[in-house]
């Protein structure tokens, strides 16, 4: 037993508990410091609040670029493109790169995305036998990738091949 500054007697257990609490508190302070240090200087995301321009497929989020097939022909532009592909495809990054290059052009038309994984688009999917011409929305069948050019509420072009999509959008083959 020992006396503390106030003249009270402490047992060895109480002294050990105080040391344990001080060491634990010190460790917590050090860990919090390391966390903020890595956020500020290693990942550099603590002070950088930039938002990305990536396409986010989130349930319950309203998007002005993602549409369903039922709304394909009633967009507010006279002429635009609609690209249909699966958001779960391994090629999503590739398709997004093509669209980003197209949208960076000065004279690019508005482009909409149709996610073939969306429940509302299920009846329009036929990856083995996609439509090559357009008669009506009821007969439209979307493949792995389908680019549609719409002018004045009517589909004027329907492309189901990636290379032809790149050609239509004037994306060079080497890109």
mmCIF file of C-alpha atoms in Angstrom:
data_model
loop_
_atom_site.group_PDB
_atom_site.id
_atom_site.type_symbol
_atom_site.label_atom_id
_atom_site.label_comp_id
_atom_site.label_asym_id
_atom_site.label_seq_id
_atom_site.Cartn_x
_atom_site.Cartn_y
_atom_site.Cartn_z
ATOM 1 C CA UNK A 1 0.000 0.000 0.000
ATOM 2 C CA UNK A 2 1.087 3.514 -0.750
ATOM 3 C CA UNK A 3 -0.191 7.000 -0.117
ATOM 4 C CA UNK A 4 -1.239 9.223 -2.981
ATOM 5 C CA UNK A 5 -1.034 13.045 -3.106
ATOM 6 C CA UNK A 6 -4.296 13.530 -1.246
ATOM 7 C CA UNK A 7 -3.148 11.347 1.592
ATOM 8 C CA UNK A 8 -5.473 8.475 0.705
ATOM 9 C CA UNK A 9 -4.147 4.994 0.788
ATOM 10 C CA UNK A 10 -4.141 3.058 -2.524
ATOM 11 C CA UNK A 11 -3.841 -0.650 -2.992
ATOM 12 C CA UNK A 12 -1.564 -2.118 -5.626
ATOM 13 C CA UNK A 13 -4.635 -3.185 -7.614
ATOM 14 C CA UNK A 14 -5.916 0.394 -7.780
ATOM 15 C CA UNK A 15 -2.497 1.618 -8.919
ATOM 16 C CA UNK A 16 -2.404 -1.062 -11.660
ATOM 17 C CA UNK A 17 -5.904 -0.130 -12.805
ATOM 18 C CA UNK A 18 -4.885 3.537 -13.100
ATOM 19 C CA UNK A 19 -1.799 2.580 -15.123
ATOM 20 C CA UNK A 20 -3.928 0.345 -17.372
ATOM 21 C CA UNK A 21 -6.447 3.150 -17.999
ATOM 22 C CA UNK A 22 -3.637 5.623 -18.789
ATOM 23 C CA UNK A 23 -1.976 3.185 -21.213
ATOM 24 C CA UNK A 24 -5.325 2.373 -22.854
ATOM 25 C CA UNK A 25 -6.133 6.089 -23.215
ATOM 26 C CA UNK A 26 -2.708 6.720 -24.740
ATOM 27 C CA UNK A 27 -3.196 3.910 -27.258
ATOM 28 C CA UNK A 28 -6.587 5.291 -28.277
ATOM 29 C CA UNK A 29 -5.112 8.760 -28.807
ATOM 30 C CA UNK A 30 -2.258 7.311 -30.889
ATOM 31 C CA UNK A 31 -4.633 5.200 -33.038
ATOM 32 C CA UNK A 32 -6.940 8.163 -33.694
ATOM 33 C CA UNK A 33 -3.893 10.236 -34.634
ATOM 34 C CA UNK A 34 -2.680 7.548 -37.053
ATOM 35 C CA UNK A 35 -6.158 7.339 -38.632
ATOM 36 C CA UNK A 36 -6.323 11.082 -39.330
ATOM 37 C CA UNK A 37 -2.683 11.148 -40.468
ATOM 38 C CA UNK A 38 -3.332 8.448 -43.085
ATOM 39 C CA UNK A 39 -6.581 10.110 -44.225
ATOM 40 C CA UNK A 40 -4.841 13.489 -44.579
ATOM 41 C CA UNK A 41 -1.466 12.513 -46.052
ATOM 42 C CA UNK A 42 -1.638 8.976 -47.456
ATOM 43 C CA UNK A 43 -5.100 8.625 -49.025
ATOM 44 C CA UNK A 44 -5.520 12.427 -49.228
ATOM 45 C CA UNK A 45 -9.292 12.188 -48.940
ATOM 46 C CA UNK A 46 -9.766 13.969 -45.608
ATOM 47 C CA UNK A 47 -9.751 17.479 -47.080
ATOM 48 C CA UNK A 48 -10.446 16.588 -50.730
ATOM 49 C CA UNK A 49 -14.230 16.619 -51.161
ATOM 50 C CA UNK A 50 -14.358 16.368 -54.997
ATOM 51 C CA UNK A 51 -17.246 14.382 -56.410
ATOM 52 C CA UNK A 52 -16.580 11.964 -59.230
ATOM 53 C CA UNK A 53 -18.412 11.916 -62.575
ATOM 54 C CA UNK A 54 -18.818 8.140 -62.527
ATOM 55 C CA UNK A 55 -22.079 6.488 -63.317
ATOM 56 C CA UNK A 56 -23.553 5.153 -60.109
ATOM 57 C CA UNK A 57 -26.165 2.462 -60.344
ATOM 58 C CA UNK A 58 -27.896 2.839 -56.998
ATOM 59 C CA UNK A 59 -31.400 1.788 -56.129
ATOM 60 C CA UNK A 60 -33.621 4.723 -55.228
ATOM 61 C CA UNK A 61 -31.425 7.405 -56.813
ATOM 62 C CA UNK A 62 -32.912 9.654 -59.485
ATOM 63 C CA UNK A 63 -30.667 10.053 -62.510
ATOM 64 C CA UNK A 64 -31.064 12.224 -65.578
ATOM 65 C CA UNK A 65 -28.948 9.900 -67.718
ATOM 66 C CA UNK A 66 -30.380 6.477 -66.772
ATOM 67 C CA UNK A 67 -33.718 5.624 -68.357
ATOM 68 C CA UNK A 68 -35.961 2.613 -68.888
ATOM 69 C CA UNK A 69 -37.021 1.350 -72.307
ATOM 70 C CA UNK A 70 -40.586 2.575 -71.781
ATOM 71 C CA UNK A 71 -39.289 6.177 -71.648
ATOM 72 C CA UNK A 72 -36.875 5.753 -74.547
ATOM 73 C CA UNK A 73 -38.809 7.740 -77.139
ATOM 74 C CA UNK A 74 -40.072 10.628 -75.020
ATOM 75 C CA UNK A 75 -36.890 12.433 -73.965
ATOM 76 C CA UNK A 76 -36.822 16.251 -74.195
ATOM 77 C CA UNK A 77 -34.219 16.386 -76.977
ATOM 78 C CA UNK A 78 -34.891 16.285 -80.709
ATOM 79 C CA UNK A 79 -31.955 13.960 -81.368
ATOM 80 C CA UNK A 80 -30.051 11.765 -78.893
ATOM 81 C CA UNK A 81 -28.517 8.350 -78.305
ATOM 82 C CA UNK A 82 -29.503 5.574 -75.906
ATOM 83 C CA UNK A 83 -27.001 2.877 -74.983
ATOM 84 C CA UNK A 84 -28.309 -0.344 -73.459
ATOM 85 C CA UNK A 85 -25.961 -2.669 -71.581
ATOM 86 C CA UNK A 86 -25.806 -4.704 -68.397
ATOM 87 C CA UNK A 87 -24.475 -2.910 -65.319
ATOM 88 C CA UNK A 88 -23.170 -6.301 -64.172
ATOM 89 C CA UNK A 89 -21.178 -6.943 -67.356
ATOM 90 C CA UNK A 90 -17.401 -7.299 -67.183
ATOM 91 C CA UNK A 91 -17.217 -4.700 -69.975
ATOM 92 C CA UNK A 92 -18.968 -1.849 -68.120
ATOM 93 C CA UNK A 93 -15.672 0.015 -67.723
ATOM 94 C CA UNK A 94 -14.941 -0.354 -71.430
ATOM 95 C CA UNK A 95 -18.404 0.915 -72.408
ATOM 96 C CA UNK A 96 -18.078 3.812 -69.974
ATOM 97 C CA UNK A 97 -14.708 4.745 -71.516
ATOM 98 C CA UNK A 98 -16.263 4.806 -74.985
ATOM 99 C CA UNK A 99 -19.105 7.025 -73.766
ATOM 100 C CA UNK A 100 -16.734 9.348 -71.896
ATOM 101 C CA UNK A 101 -14.669 9.837 -75.052
ATOM 102 C CA UNK A 102 -17.819 10.517 -77.039
ATOM 103 C CA UNK A 103 -19.196 12.994 -74.489
ATOM 104 C CA UNK A 104 -15.892 14.893 -74.480
ATOM 105 C CA UNK A 105 -16.456 15.864 -78.125
ATOM 106 C CA UNK A 106 -17.814 19.373 -78.714
ATOM 107 C CA UNK A 107 -20.613 18.321 -81.041
ATOM 108 C CA UNK A 108 -21.811 15.247 -79.143
ATOM 109 C CA UNK A 109 -25.496 14.471 -78.788
ATOM 110 C CA UNK A 110 -27.081 13.762 -75.420
ATOM 111 C CA UNK A 111 -26.692 10.108 -74.440
ATOM 112 C CA UNK A 112 -28.895 8.057 -72.130
ATOM 113 C CA UNK A 113 -28.092 4.733 -70.502
ATOM 114 C CA UNK A 114 -30.435 1.766 -70.246
ATOM 115 C CA UNK A 115 -29.470 -0.815 -67.645
ATOM 116 C CA UNK A 116 -30.582 -4.211 -68.922
ATOM 117 C CA UNK A 117 -30.384 -5.528 -65.349
ATOM 118 C CA UNK A 118 -33.252 -3.241 -64.306
ATOM 119 C CA UNK A 119 -36.427 -5.237 -63.643
ATOM 120 C CA UNK A 120 -38.506 -2.852 -65.804
ATOM 121 C CA UNK A 121 -36.303 -3.636 -68.828
ATOM 122 C CA UNK A 122 -36.397 -7.457 -68.501
ATOM 123 C CA UNK A 123 -38.973 -8.047 -71.235
ATOM 124 C CA UNK A 124 -36.753 -6.255 -73.770
ATOM 125 C CA UNK A 125 -33.678 -8.460 -73.284
ATOM 126 C CA UNK A 126 -32.624 -11.176 -75.736
ATOM 127 C CA UNK A 127 -28.840 -11.420 -75.853
ATOM 128 C CA UNK A 128 -28.839 -14.274 -78.391
ATOM 129 C CA UNK A 129 -31.235 -12.632 -80.887
ATOM 130 C CA UNK A 130 -31.126 -8.836 -80.508
ATOM 131 C CA UNK A 131 -33.168 -6.615 -82.803
ATOM 132 C CA UNK A 132 -31.382 -5.297 -85.860
ATOM 133 C CA UNK A 133 -34.263 -3.130 -86.991
ATOM 134 C CA UNK A 134 -37.018 -1.306 -85.184
ATOM 135 C CA UNK A 135 -40.721 -1.823 -85.637
ATOM 136 C CA UNK A 136 -42.149 -1.011 -82.213
ATOM 137 C CA UNK A 137 -41.048 -0.949 -78.581
ATOM 138 C CA UNK A 138 -42.992 -4.173 -77.978
ATOM 139 C CA UNK A 139 -40.797 -6.020 -80.492
ATOM 140 C CA UNK A 140 -37.512 -4.424 -79.422
ATOM 141 C CA UNK A 141 -34.903 -6.914 -78.147
ATOM 142 C CA UNK A 142 -31.687 -5.595 -76.614
ATOM 143 C CA UNK A 143 -28.426 -7.529 -76.838
ATOM 144 C CA UNK A 144 -25.204 -7.406 -74.816
ATOM 145 C CA UNK A 145 -24.770 -3.820 -76.035
ATOM 146 C CA UNK A 146 -27.247 -1.869 -78.124
ATOM 147 C CA UNK A 147 -26.872 1.710 -79.314
ATOM 148 C CA UNK A 148 -29.991 3.461 -80.569
ATOM 149 C CA UNK A 149 -30.125 6.839 -82.247
ATOM 150 C CA UNK A 150 -33.427 8.570 -81.709
ATOM 151 C CA UNK A 151 -34.587 11.519 -83.792
ATOM 152 C CA UNK A 152 -37.936 13.239 -83.235
ATOM 153 C CA UNK A 153 -39.225 10.362 -81.097
ATOM 154 C CA UNK A 154 -38.304 7.604 -83.572
ATOM 155 C CA UNK A 155 -35.382 5.188 -83.582
ATOM 156 C CA UNK A 156 -33.360 5.907 -86.722
ATOM 157 C CA UNK A 157 -30.391 3.583 -86.036
ATOM 158 C CA UNK A 158 -30.046 0.382 -84.031
ATOM 159 C CA UNK A 159 -26.523 -1.000 -83.534
ATOM 160 C CA UNK A 160 -25.667 -4.195 -81.602
ATOM 161 C CA UNK A 161 -21.917 -4.503 -82.247
ATOM 162 C CA UNK A 162 -19.263 -2.699 -80.158
ATOM 163 C CA UNK A 163 -17.077 -1.885 -83.159
ATOM 164 C CA UNK A 164 -20.047 -0.434 -85.041
ATOM 165 C CA UNK A 165 -20.981 1.580 -81.929
ATOM 166 C CA UNK A 166 -17.467 3.053 -81.865
ATOM 167 C CA UNK A 167 -17.703 3.796 -85.593
ATOM 168 C CA UNK A 168 -21.094 5.518 -85.169
ATOM 169 C CA UNK A 169 -19.719 7.690 -82.345
ATOM 170 C CA UNK A 170 -16.476 8.437 -84.262
ATOM 171 C CA UNK A 171 -14.291 6.751 -81.640
ATOM 172 C CA UNK A 172 -11.016 5.674 -83.233
ATOM 173 C CA UNK A 173 -10.260 1.940 -83.203
ATOM 174 C CA UNK A 174 -6.982 2.456 -81.284
ATOM 175 C CA UNK A 175 -8.821 4.110 -78.387
#
